[in-house]
Amino acid sequence: MKATSVTSVKPIKHTSSPDCRHVRELLARIGAKWSMIVVTRLATGPMRFSELKRDIGTISQKMLTSTLRELERDGFVTRTVTPTIPPRVDYTLTDLGVDLLGPLEALGEWAVRNQHRVEQARERAREVGV
Amino acid sequence: MKATSVTSVKPIKHTSSPDCRHVRELLARIGAKWSMIVVTRLATGPMRFSELKRDIGTISQKMLTSTLRELERDGFVTRTVTPTIPPRVDYTLTDLGVDLLGPLEALGEWAVRNQHRVEQARERAREVGV
DNA sequence: CCGAATCCCTATAGATACTG
DNA sequence: CAGTATCTATAGGGATTCGG
């Protein structure tokens, strides 16, 4: 590496390389508009499709469907279909999904704590005209 | 709240409400394709534009520019222009940016640790044909 | 030459409307 | 109820141009 020789910043163990890609992919999935809100909603227990939809309110059926499908594919939630009429589909967090809640909430709390700093920066940027 | 009465899952303090929006926005920004790799690159110290570009390798000038601009607007990096010929532009993490490294790395390590679980889930999904 | 702006193009995220 | 089908907006990439 280039080593720009700076000591003021903790040299965090170089998260580039292939690892970084997985992290980025995870962040992209989690950062998708609805992933986090769905995951945290499911943190309180299993919910069915319409329950999630009603609870979140502003999400479209399509986005709820695709978000849940992707979370399912990645192993964060399970999908249980009860083929009655009308059909009933329940979504539950997997162990992996529950495990994710930890670091997710850490980042969430950071965001809440530092939200004003971001706002201030944006305000300043707006004033300067960036 | 609805309280689906489930005790098996830690009842994480309901990260919905307005807060959740900020969290989501932050995750979206951080989850953007190049944000994280840029931030972690800058963790070792200030770098100039071309240095970042060369170091990351696969990023386009356009994306590097816009990523840095957004990170600047949100207060994660500072941009220092030295109007020489040829011009020189240095990027540095702000205190806010440095602070972000903590939770970011936590999530990063989680991703690395659990990456195989996601892979397995995807494999299974592919077999079933989801 | 460096850093960026701009145009153009494609892929995909996301919203609206319809269906079994 | 729980989706699919259809359309639109935006993210992201490549190439070109520009100003110093």
PDB file of C-alpha atoms (C1' of nucleotides) in Angstrom:
ATOM      1  CA  MET A   1       0.000   0.000   0.000  1.00  0.00           C
ATOM      2  CA  LYS A   2       0.908   3.617  -0.406  1.00  0.00           C
ATOM      3  CA  ALA A   3       0.968   4.599   3.287  1.00  0.00           C
ATOM      4  CA  THR A   4       0.338   8.309   3.113  1.00  0.00           C
ATOM      5  CA  SER A   5       1.930   8.349   6.537  1.00  0.00           C
ATOM      6  CA  VAL A   6      -0.815   9.715   8.731  1.00  0.00           C
ATOM      7  CA  THR A   7      -1.002   8.835  12.365  1.00  0.00           C
ATOM      8  CA  SER A   8      -3.947  10.921  13.464  1.00  0.00           C
ATOM      9  CA  VAL A   9      -6.444   8.431  12.071  1.00  0.00           C
ATOM     10  CA  LYS A  10      -6.867   4.935  13.422  1.00  0.00           C
ATOM     11  CA  PRO A  11      -5.503   2.693  10.659  1.00  0.00           C
ATOM     12  CA  ILE A  12      -8.615   0.455  10.503  1.00  0.00           C
ATOM     13  CA  LYS A  13      -7.510  -2.859   9.122  1.00  0.00           C
ATOM     14  CA  HIS A  14      -7.823  -2.132   5.460  1.00  0.00           C
ATOM     15  CA  THR A  15     -11.315  -3.248   4.555  1.00  0.00           C
ATOM     16  CA  SER A  16     -10.674  -3.273   0.820  1.00  0.00           C
ATOM     17  CA  SER A  17      -9.911  -6.554  -1.019  1.00  0.00           C
ATOM     18  CA  PRO A  18     -12.652  -9.112  -1.706  1.00  0.00           C
ATOM     19  CA  ASP A  19     -14.098  -8.687   1.777  1.00  0.00           C
ATOM     20  CA  CYS A  20     -15.061  -5.152   0.995  1.00  0.00           C
ATOM     21  CA  ARG A  21     -17.246  -6.353  -1.822  1.00  0.00           C
ATOM     22  CA  HIS A  22     -19.326  -8.520   0.468  1.00  0.00           C
ATOM     23  CA  VAL A  23     -19.655  -5.650   2.882  1.00  0.00           C
ATOM     24  CA  ARG A  24     -20.682  -3.357   0.095  1.00  0.00           C
ATOM     25  CA  GLU A  25     -23.203  -5.877  -1.168  1.00  0.00           C
ATOM     26  CA  LEU A  26     -24.636  -6.278   2.278  1.00  0.00           C
ATOM     27  CA  LEU A  27     -24.827  -2.535   2.753  1.00  0.00           C
ATOM     28  CA  ALA A  28     -26.508  -2.202  -0.608  1.00  0.00           C
ATOM     29  CA  ARG A  29     -29.097  -4.797   0.330  1.00  0.00           C
ATOM     30  CA  ILE A  30     -29.631  -3.304   3.780  1.00  0.00           C
ATOM     31  CA  GLY A  31     -29.450   0.197   2.403  1.00  0.00           C
ATOM     32  CA  ALA A  32     -32.195  -0.525  -0.101  1.00  0.00           C
ATOM     33  CA  LYS A  33     -35.076   1.751   0.585  1.00  0.00           C
ATOM     34  CA  TRP A  34     -37.236  -0.685   2.524  1.00  0.00           C
ATOM     35  CA  SER A  35     -34.997  -3.496   3.770  1.00  0.00           C
ATOM     36  CA  MET A  36     -34.193  -2.081   7.132  1.00  0.00           C
ATOM     37  CA  ILE A  37     -37.676  -0.963   8.006  1.00  0.00           C
ATOM     38  CA  VAL A  38     -39.003  -4.419   7.121  1.00  0.00           C
ATOM     39  CA  VAL A  39     -36.334  -6.214   9.117  1.00  0.00           C
ATOM     40  CA  THR A  40     -36.867  -4.066  12.176  1.00  0.00           C
ATOM     41  CA  ARG A  41     -40.618  -4.489  11.887  1.00  0.00           C
ATOM     42  CA  LEU A  42     -40.161  -8.241  11.889  1.00  0.00           C
ATOM     43  CA  ALA A  43     -37.939  -7.963  14.945  1.00  0.00           C
ATOM     44  CA  THR A  44     -41.016  -8.031  17.137  1.00  0.00           C
ATOM     45  CA  GLY A  45     -42.162 -11.318  15.681  1.00  0.00           C
ATOM     46  CA  PRO A  46     -43.733 -12.940  12.597  1.00  0.00           C
ATOM     47  CA  MET A  47     -46.063 -10.836  10.514  1.00  0.00           C
ATOM     48  CA  ARG A  48     -48.151 -11.477   7.486  1.00  0.00           C
ATOM     49  CA  PHE A  49     -47.912  -9.560   4.242  1.00  0.00           C
ATOM     50  CA  SER A  50     -50.877  -7.261   4.722  1.00  0.00           C
ATOM     51  CA  GLU A  51     -49.899  -6.609   8.304  1.00  0.00           C
ATOM     52  CA  LEU A  52     -46.493  -5.369   7.198  1.00  0.00           C
ATOM     53  CA  LYS A  53     -48.047  -3.337   4.428  1.00  0.00           C
ATOM     54  CA  ARG A  54     -50.545  -1.681   6.707  1.00  0.00           C
ATOM     55  CA  ASP A  55     -47.975  -1.126   9.414  1.00  0.00           C
ATOM     56  CA  ILE A  56     -45.413   0.504   7.149  1.00  0.00           C
ATOM     57  CA  GLY A  57     -48.112   2.414   5.328  1.00  0.00           C
ATOM     58  CA  THR A  58     -46.188   4.183   2.607  1.00  0.00           C
ATOM     59  CA  ILE A  59     -44.711   1.103   0.920  1.00  0.00           C
ATOM     60  CA  SER A  60     -46.127  -0.225  -2.344  1.00  0.00           C
ATOM     61  CA  GLN A  61     -47.146  -3.872  -2.657  1.00  0.00           C
ATOM     62  CA  LYS A  62     -44.534  -4.381  -5.285  1.00  0.00           C
ATOM     63  CA  MET A  63     -41.695  -3.056  -3.172  1.00  0.00           C
ATOM     64  CA  LEU A  64     -42.837  -5.011  -0.158  1.00  0.00           C
ATOM     65  CA  THR A  65     -42.956  -8.145  -2.261  1.00  0.00           C
ATOM     66  CA  SER A  66     -39.560  -7.681  -3.858  1.00  0.00           C
ATOM     67  CA  THR A  67     -37.938  -6.550  -0.623  1.00  0.00           C
ATOM     68  CA  LEU A  68     -39.233  -9.621   1.167  1.00  0.00           C
ATOM     69  CA  ARG A  69     -38.157 -11.869  -1.704  1.00  0.00           C
ATOM     70  CA  GLU A  70     -34.633 -10.554  -1.611  1.00  0.00           C
ATOM     71  CA  LEU A  71     -34.434 -10.795   2.145  1.00  0.00           C
ATOM     72  CA  GLU A  72     -35.667 -14.364   1.770  1.00  0.00           C
ATOM     73  CA  ARG A  73     -33.123 -15.236  -0.894  1.00  0.00           C
ATOM     74  CA  ASP A  74     -30.352 -13.877   1.282  1.00  0.00           C
ATOM     75  CA  GLY A  75     -31.587 -15.886   4.238  1.00  0.00           C
ATOM     76  CA  PHE A  76     -32.773 -13.072   6.499  1.00  0.00           C
ATOM     77  CA  VAL A  77     -36.450 -14.001   6.518  1.00  0.00           C
ATOM     78  CA  THR A  78     -38.532 -17.105   5.915  1.00  0.00           C
ATOM     79  CA  ARG A  79     -41.738 -17.132   3.958  1.00  0.00           C
ATOM     80  CA  THR A  80     -44.548 -19.423   5.046  1.00  0.00           C
ATOM     81  CA  VAL A  81     -47.513 -19.876   2.737  1.00  0.00           C
ATOM     82  CA  THR A  82     -50.827 -21.167   4.011  1.00  0.00           C
ATOM     83  CA  PRO A  83     -52.836 -21.948   0.867  1.00  0.00           C
ATOM     84  CA  THR A  84     -56.238 -21.070   2.219  1.00  0.00           C
ATOM     85  CA  ILE A  85     -58.758 -18.780   0.587  1.00  0.00           C
ATOM     86  CA  PRO A  86     -57.871 -16.020   0.928  1.00  0.00           C
ATOM     87  CA  PRO A  87     -54.212 -17.012   1.059  1.00  0.00           C
ATOM     88  CA  ARG A  88     -52.123 -16.302   4.106  1.00  0.00           C
ATOM     89  CA  VAL A  89     -48.377 -15.644   3.981  1.00  0.00           C
ATOM     90  CA  ASP A  90     -46.284 -15.147   7.087  1.00  0.00           C
ATOM     91  CA  TYR A  91     -42.808 -13.708   7.253  1.00  0.00           C
ATOM     92  CA  THR A  92     -40.372 -14.393  10.066  1.00  0.00           C
ATOM     93  CA  LEU A  93     -36.816 -13.389  10.812  1.00  0.00           C
ATOM     94  CA  THR A  94     -34.338 -16.240  10.572  1.00  0.00           C
ATOM     95  CA  ASP A  95     -31.497 -16.649  13.056  1.00  0.00           C
ATOM     96  CA  LEU A  96     -29.358 -14.812  10.553  1.00  0.00           C
ATOM     97  CA  GLY A  97     -31.890 -12.015  10.414  1.00  0.00           C
ATOM     98  CA  VAL A  98     -32.004 -11.783  14.178  1.00  0.00           C
ATOM     99  CA  ASP A  99     -28.207 -11.719  14.296  1.00  0.00           C
ATOM    100  CA  LEU A 100     -28.220  -8.843  11.889  1.00  0.00           C
ATOM    101  CA  LEU A 101     -30.304  -6.741  14.244  1.00  0.00           C
ATOM    102  CA  GLY A 102     -27.281  -6.147  16.469  1.00  0.00           C
ATOM    103  CA  PRO A 103     -24.914  -4.303  14.120  1.00  0.00           C
ATOM    104  CA  LEU A 104     -27.903  -2.815  12.352  1.00  0.00           C
ATOM    105  CA  GLU A 105     -29.157  -1.221  15.491  1.00  0.00           C
ATOM    106  CA  ALA A 106     -25.656   0.005  16.294  1.00  0.00           C
ATOM    107  CA  LEU A 107     -25.514   1.798  12.986  1.00  0.00           C
ATOM    108  CA  GLY A 108     -29.073   2.954  13.514  1.00  0.00           C
ATOM    109  CA  GLU A 109     -28.241   4.509  16.840  1.00  0.00           C
ATOM    110  CA  TRP A 110     -25.201   6.148  15.350  1.00  0.00           C
ATOM    111  CA  ALA A 111     -27.397   7.636  12.644  1.00  0.00           C
ATOM    112  CA  VAL A 112     -29.860   8.960  15.190  1.00  0.00           C
ATOM    113  CA  ARG A 113     -27.107  10.404  17.356  1.00  0.00           C
ATOM    114  CA  ASN A 114     -25.327  12.071  14.455  1.00  0.00           C
ATOM    115  CA  GLN A 115     -28.262  12.950  12.282  1.00  0.00           C
ATOM    116  CA  HIS A 116     -28.002  16.622  13.265  1.00  0.00           C
ATOM    117  CA  ARG A 117     -24.380  16.724  12.188  1.00  0.00           C
ATOM    118  CA  VAL A 118     -25.327  15.536   8.729  1.00  0.00           C
ATOM    119  CA  GLU A 119     -28.140  18.076   8.637  1.00  0.00           C
ATOM    120  CA  GLN A 120     -25.773  20.863   9.607  1.00  0.00           C
ATOM    121  CA  ALA A 121     -23.322  19.824   6.923  1.00  0.00           C
ATOM    122  CA  ARG A 122     -26.085  19.848   4.327  1.00  0.00           C
ATOM    123  CA  GLU A 123     -27.246  23.242   5.510  1.00  0.00           C
ATOM    124  CA  ARG A 124     -23.769  24.653   5.188  1.00  0.00           C
ATOM    125  CA  ALA A 125     -23.358  23.066   1.781  1.00  0.00           C
ATOM    126  CA  ARG A 126     -26.623  24.630   0.679  1.00  0.00           C
ATOM    127  CA  GLU A 127     -25.510  28.048   1.852  1.00  0.00           C
ATOM    128  CA  VAL A 128     -22.237  27.826   0.010  1.00  0.00           C
ATOM    129  CA  GLY A 129     -24.121  26.531  -2.959  1.00  0.00           C
ATOM    130  CA  VAL A 130     -22.688  23.090  -3.418  1.00  0.00           C
TER     131      VAL A 130
ATOM    132  CA  MET B   1     -47.748  -0.383  18.756  1.00  0.00           C
ATOM    133  CA  LYS B   2     -49.252  -3.724  17.864  1.00  0.00           C
ATOM    134  CA  ALA B   3     -47.165  -5.966  20.149  1.00  0.00           C
ATOM    135  CA  THR B   4     -47.479  -9.323  18.450  1.00  0.00           C
ATOM    136  CA  SER B   5     -46.445 -10.686  21.823  1.00  0.00           C
ATOM    137  CA  VAL B   6     -43.255 -12.539  21.026  1.00  0.00           C
ATOM    138  CA  THR B   7     -40.600 -12.967  23.647  1.00  0.00           C
ATOM    139  CA  SER B   8     -38.023 -14.957  21.755  1.00  0.00           C
ATOM    140  CA  VAL B   9     -36.766 -11.880  19.969  1.00  0.00           C
ATOM    141  CA  LYS B  10     -35.161  -8.973  21.713  1.00  0.00           C
ATOM    142  CA  PRO B  11     -37.727  -6.183  21.359  1.00  0.00           C
ATOM    143  CA  ILE B  12     -35.271  -3.667  19.862  1.00  0.00           C
ATOM    144  CA  LYS B  13     -36.530  -0.233  20.692  1.00  0.00           C
ATOM    145  CA  HIS B  14     -38.819   0.291  17.771  1.00  0.00           C
ATOM    146  CA  THR B  15     -36.621   2.028  15.227  1.00  0.00           C
ATOM    147  CA  SER B  16     -39.539   3.150  13.087  1.00  0.00           C
ATOM    148  CA  SER B  17     -40.944   6.699  13.373  1.00  0.00           C
ATOM    149  CA  PRO B  18     -39.030   9.658  11.923  1.00  0.00           C
ATOM    150  CA  ASP B  19     -35.736   8.317  13.217  1.00  0.00           C
ATOM    151  CA  CYS B  20     -35.932   5.338  10.941  1.00  0.00           C
ATOM    152  CA  ARG B  21     -36.007   7.655   7.955  1.00  0.00           C
ATOM    153  CA  HIS B  22     -32.676   9.186   8.873  1.00  0.00           C
ATOM    154  CA  VAL B  23     -31.238   5.769   9.416  1.00  0.00           C
ATOM    155  CA  ARG B  24     -32.551   4.643   6.087  1.00  0.00           C
ATOM    156  CA  GLU B  25     -31.144   7.706   4.378  1.00  0.00           C
ATOM    157  CA  LEU B  26     -27.779   7.138   5.942  1.00  0.00           C
ATOM    158  CA  LEU B  27     -27.805   3.506   4.932  1.00  0.00           C
ATOM    159  CA  ALA B  28     -28.764   4.489   1.416  1.00  0.00           C
ATOM    160  CA  ARG B  29     -25.884   6.935   1.204  1.00  0.00           C
ATOM    161  CA  ILE B  30     -23.432   4.491   2.719  1.00  0.00           C
ATOM    162  CA  GLY B  31     -24.884   1.622   0.751  1.00  0.00           C
ATOM    163  CA  ALA B  32     -24.355   3.484  -2.517  1.00  0.00           C
ATOM    164  CA  LYS B  33     -22.026   1.514  -4.694  1.00  0.00           C
ATOM    165  CA  TRP B  34     -18.836   3.412  -3.970  1.00  0.00           C
ATOM    166  CA  SER B  35     -19.367   5.320  -0.724  1.00  0.00           C
ATOM    167  CA  MET B  36     -17.968   2.751   1.612  1.00  0.00           C
ATOM    168  CA  ILE B  37     -14.910   1.882  -0.390  1.00  0.00           C
ATOM    169  CA  VAL B  38     -14.054   5.580  -0.668  1.00  0.00           C
ATOM    170  CA  VAL B  39     -14.584   6.235   3.033  1.00  0.00           C
ATOM    171  CA  THR B  40     -12.467   3.283   4.070  1.00  0.00           C
ATOM    172  CA  ARG B  41      -9.760   4.290   1.604  1.00  0.00           C
ATOM    173  CA  LEU B  42      -9.646   7.715   3.186  1.00  0.00           C
ATOM    174  CA  ALA B  43      -9.395   6.139   6.616  1.00  0.00           C
ATOM    175  CA  THR B  44      -5.635   5.900   6.195  1.00  0.00           C
ATOM    176  CA  GLY B  45      -5.318   9.602   5.561  1.00  0.00           C
ATOM    177  CA  PRO B  46      -5.923  12.346   2.989  1.00  0.00           C
ATOM    178  CA  MET B  47      -5.750  11.389  -0.647  1.00  0.00           C
ATOM    179  CA  ARG B  48      -6.028  13.297  -3.860  1.00  0.00           C
ATOM    180  CA  PHE B  49      -8.527  12.551  -6.589  1.00  0.00           C
ATOM    181  CA  SER B  50      -6.257  10.689  -8.962  1.00  0.00           C
ATOM    182  CA  GLU B  51      -4.782   8.724  -6.103  1.00  0.00           C
ATOM    183  CA  LEU B  52      -8.198   7.470  -5.101  1.00  0.00           C
ATOM    184  CA  LYS B  53      -9.049   6.729  -8.690  1.00  0.00           C
ATOM    185  CA  ARG B  54      -5.887   4.771  -9.312  1.00  0.00           C
ATOM    186  CA  ASP B  55      -6.162   2.978  -5.990  1.00  0.00           C
ATOM    187  CA  ILE B  56      -9.761   1.854  -6.449  1.00  0.00           C
ATOM    188  CA  GLY B  57      -9.119   1.068 -10.072  1.00  0.00           C
ATOM    189  CA  THR B  58     -12.532   0.053 -11.326  1.00  0.00           C
ATOM    190  CA  ILE B  59     -14.357   3.271 -10.505  1.00  0.00           C
ATOM    191  CA  SER B  60     -15.180   5.787 -13.232  1.00  0.00           C
ATOM    192  CA  GLN B  61     -14.184   9.438 -12.883  1.00  0.00           C
ATOM    193  CA  LYS B  62     -17.802  10.357 -12.947  1.00  0.00           C
ATOM    194  CA  MET B  63     -18.777   8.105 -10.061  1.00  0.00           C
ATOM    195  CA  LEU B  64     -15.763   9.072  -8.010  1.00  0.00           C
ATOM    196  CA  THR B  65     -16.627  12.731  -8.475  1.00  0.00           C
ATOM    197  CA  SER B  66     -20.288  12.357  -7.588  1.00  0.00           C
ATOM    198  CA  THR B  67     -19.585  10.022  -4.677  1.00  0.00           C
ATOM    199  CA  LEU B  68     -17.091  12.470  -3.209  1.00  0.00           C
ATOM    200  CA  ARG B  69     -19.474  15.375  -3.735  1.00  0.00           C
ATOM    201  CA  GLU B  70     -22.248  13.616  -1.875  1.00  0.00           C
ATOM    202  CA  LEU B  71     -19.950  12.577   0.926  1.00  0.00           C
ATOM    203  CA  GLU B  72     -18.833  16.198   1.118  1.00  0.00           C
ATOM    204  CA  ARG B  73     -22.362  17.553   1.183  1.00  0.00           C
ATOM    205  CA  ASP B  74     -23.225  15.191   4.008  1.00  0.00           C
ATOM    206  CA  GLY B  75     -20.160  16.237   5.943  1.00  0.00           C
ATOM    207  CA  PHE B  76     -18.143  13.033   5.803  1.00  0.00           C
ATOM    208  CA  VAL B  77     -15.230  14.388   3.782  1.00  0.00           C
ATOM    209  CA  THR B  78     -13.669  17.757   3.105  1.00  0.00           C
ATOM    210  CA  ARG B  79     -12.468  18.876  -0.279  1.00  0.00           C
ATOM    211  CA  THR B  80      -9.366  21.026  -0.549  1.00  0.00           C
ATOM    212  CA  VAL B  81      -8.532  22.596  -3.884  1.00  0.00           C
ATOM    213  CA  THR B  82      -5.047  23.816  -4.632  1.00  0.00           C
ATOM    214  CA  PRO B  83      -5.383  25.862  -7.807  1.00  0.00           C
ATOM    215  CA  THR B  84      -2.029  25.031  -9.285  1.00  0.00           C
ATOM    216  CA  ILE B  85      -1.351  23.820 -12.789  1.00  0.00           C
ATOM    217  CA  PRO B  86      -2.187  21.046 -13.022  1.00  0.00           C
ATOM    218  CA  PRO B  87      -4.785  21.441 -10.251  1.00  0.00           C
ATOM    219  CA  ARG B  88      -4.600  19.391  -7.091  1.00  0.00           C
ATOM    220  CA  VAL B  89      -7.621  18.337  -5.049  1.00  0.00           C
ATOM    221  CA  ASP B  90      -7.273  16.566  -1.735  1.00  0.00           C
ATOM    222  CA  TYR B  91      -9.971  14.715   0.153  1.00  0.00           C
ATOM    223  CA  THR B  92      -9.925  14.100   3.878  1.00  0.00           C
ATOM    224  CA  LEU B  93     -12.265  12.435   6.315  1.00  0.00           C
ATOM    225  CA  THR B  94     -13.951  14.870   8.690  1.00  0.00           C
ATOM    226  CA  ASP B  95     -14.446  14.045  12.355  1.00  0.00           C
ATOM    227  CA  LEU B  96     -17.888  12.854  11.380  1.00  0.00           C
ATOM    228  CA  GLY B  97     -16.380  10.634   8.735  1.00  0.00           C
ATOM    229  CA  VAL B  98     -13.896   9.194  11.181  1.00  0.00           C
ATOM    230  CA  ASP B  99     -16.681   8.598  13.690  1.00  0.00           C
ATOM    231  CA  LEU B 100     -18.574   6.680  11.067  1.00  0.00           C
ATOM    232  CA  LEU B 101     -15.734   4.242  10.663  1.00  0.00           C
ATOM    233  CA  GLY B 102     -16.618   2.587  13.966  1.00  0.00           C
ATOM    234  CA  PRO B 103     -20.138   1.312  13.292  1.00  0.00           C
ATOM    235  CA  LEU B 104     -19.223   0.836   9.661  1.00  0.00           C
ATOM    236  CA  GLU B 105     -16.431  -1.500  10.525  1.00  0.00           C
ATOM    237  CA  ALA B 106     -18.677  -3.323  12.981  1.00  0.00           C
ATOM    238  CA  LEU B 107     -21.157  -3.999  10.221  1.00  0.00           C
ATOM    239  CA  GLY B 108     -18.278  -4.835   7.927  1.00  0.00           C
ATOM    240  CA  GLU B 109     -16.946  -7.449  10.267  1.00  0.00           C
ATOM    241  CA  TRP B 110     -20.409  -8.884  10.682  1.00  0.00           C
ATOM    242  CA  ALA B 111     -20.682  -9.129   6.906  1.00  0.00           C
ATOM    243  CA  VAL B 112     -17.352 -10.904   6.663  1.00  0.00           C
ATOM    244  CA  ARG B 113     -18.210 -13.292   9.482  1.00  0.00           C
ATOM    245  CA  ASN B 114     -21.631 -14.145   8.098  1.00  0.00           C
ATOM    246  CA  GLN B 115     -20.957 -13.887   4.425  1.00  0.00           C
ATOM    247  CA  HIS B 116     -20.994 -17.676   4.056  1.00  0.00           C
ATOM    248  CA  ARG B 117     -24.425 -17.897   5.632  1.00  0.00           C
ATOM    249  CA  VAL B 118     -25.787 -15.516   3.035  1.00  0.00           C
ATOM    250  CA  GLU B 119     -24.057 -17.507   0.323  1.00  0.00           C
ATOM    251  CA  GLN B 120     -25.585 -20.738   1.610  1.00  0.00           C
ATOM    252  CA  ALA B 121     -29.024 -19.172   1.690  1.00  0.00           C
ATOM    253  CA  ARG B 122     -28.602 -17.998  -1.890  1.00  0.00           C
ATOM    254  CA  GLU B 123     -27.422 -21.421  -2.942  1.00  0.00           C
ATOM    255  CA  ARG B 124     -30.461 -23.047  -1.401  1.00  0.00           C
ATOM    256  CA  ALA B 125     -32.730 -20.458  -2.968  1.00  0.00           C
ATOM    257  CA  ARG B 126     -31.216 -21.156  -6.337  1.00  0.00           C
ATOM    258  CA  GLU B 127     -31.772 -24.901  -5.963  1.00  0.00           C
ATOM    259  CA  VAL B 128     -35.401 -24.441  -5.041  1.00  0.00           C
ATOM    260  CA  GLY B 129     -35.682 -21.959  -7.853  1.00  0.00           C
ATOM    261  CA  VAL B 130     -36.620 -18.776  -6.077  1.00  0.00           C
TER     262      VAL B 130
ATOM    263  C1'  DC C   1      -1.844  16.745 -17.704  1.00  0.00           C
ATOM    264  C1'  DC C   2      -5.601  17.011 -13.439  1.00  0.00           C
ATOM    265  C1'  DG C   3     -10.092  17.227 -11.988  1.00  0.00           C
ATOM    266  C1'  DA C   4     -14.519  17.817 -13.411  1.00  0.00           C
ATOM    267  C1'  DA C   5     -18.761  18.732 -16.317  1.00  0.00           C
ATOM    268  C1'  DT C   6     -21.729  16.961 -19.871  1.00  0.00           C
ATOM    269  C1'  DC C   7     -24.108  13.937 -23.056  1.00  0.00           C
ATOM    270  C1'  DC C   8     -25.697   9.541 -23.947  1.00  0.00           C
ATOM    271  C1'  DC C   9     -26.913   4.966 -22.915  1.00  0.00           C
ATOM    272  C1'  DT C  10     -28.337   0.772 -20.079  1.00  0.00           C
ATOM    273  C1'  DA C  11     -29.872  -1.539 -16.053  1.00  0.00           C
ATOM    274  C1'  DT C  12     -32.560  -1.613 -12.272  1.00  0.00           C
ATOM    275  C1'  DA C  13     -35.136   0.468  -8.361  1.00  0.00           C
ATOM    276  C1'  DG C  14     -39.548   1.883  -7.450  1.00  0.00           C
ATOM    277  C1'  DA C  15     -44.611   3.521  -8.089  1.00  0.00           C
ATOM    278  C1'  DT C  16     -49.279   2.707 -10.328  1.00  0.00           C
ATOM    279  C1'  DA C  17     -52.712  -0.380 -12.035  1.00  0.00           C
ATOM    280  C1'  DC C  18     -54.493  -4.865 -12.664  1.00  0.00           C
ATOM    281  C1'  DT C  19     -55.320 -10.177 -11.442  1.00  0.00           C
ATOM    282  C1'  DG C  20     -56.329 -15.071  -9.257  1.00  0.00           C
TER     283       DG C  20
ATOM    284  C1'  DC D   1     -55.079 -11.248   0.422  1.00  0.00           C
ATOM    285  C1'  DA D   2     -51.117 -11.480  -1.845  1.00  0.00           C
ATOM    286  C1'  DG D   3     -49.282 -10.935  -5.497  1.00  0.00           C
ATOM    287  C1'  DT D   4     -47.915  -9.985 -11.014  1.00  0.00           C
ATOM    288  C1'  DA D   5     -47.817  -6.774 -15.143  1.00  0.00           C
ATOM    289  C1'  DT D   6     -46.693  -2.343 -16.839  1.00  0.00           C
ATOM    290  C1'  DC D   7     -44.639   1.959 -16.813  1.00  0.00           C
ATOM    291  C1'  DT D   8     -41.316   5.665 -15.138  1.00  0.00           C
ATOM    292  C1'  DA D   9     -37.464   7.592 -12.724  1.00  0.00           C
ATOM    293  C1'  DT D  10     -32.963   7.309 -11.335  1.00  0.00           C
ATOM    294  C1'  DA D  11     -28.389   5.160 -10.500  1.00  0.00           C
ATOM    295  C1'  DG D  12     -24.448   4.108 -12.696  1.00  0.00           C
ATOM    296  C1'  DG D  13     -21.060   3.518 -16.738  1.00  0.00           C
ATOM    297  C1'  DG D  14     -18.391   5.221 -21.054  1.00  0.00           C
ATOM    298  C1'  DA D  15     -16.789   8.661 -23.965  1.00  0.00           C
ATOM    299  C1'  DT D  16     -16.045  13.313 -24.947  1.00  0.00           C
ATOM    300  C1'  DT D  17     -15.107  18.039 -23.759  1.00  0.00           C
ATOM    301  C1'  DC D  18     -13.332  21.878 -20.883  1.00  0.00           C
ATOM    302  C1'  DG D  19     -10.886  24.970 -17.969  1.00  0.00           C
ATOM    303  C1'  DG D  20      -6.782  25.751 -15.778  1.00  0.00           C
TER     304       DG D  20
END
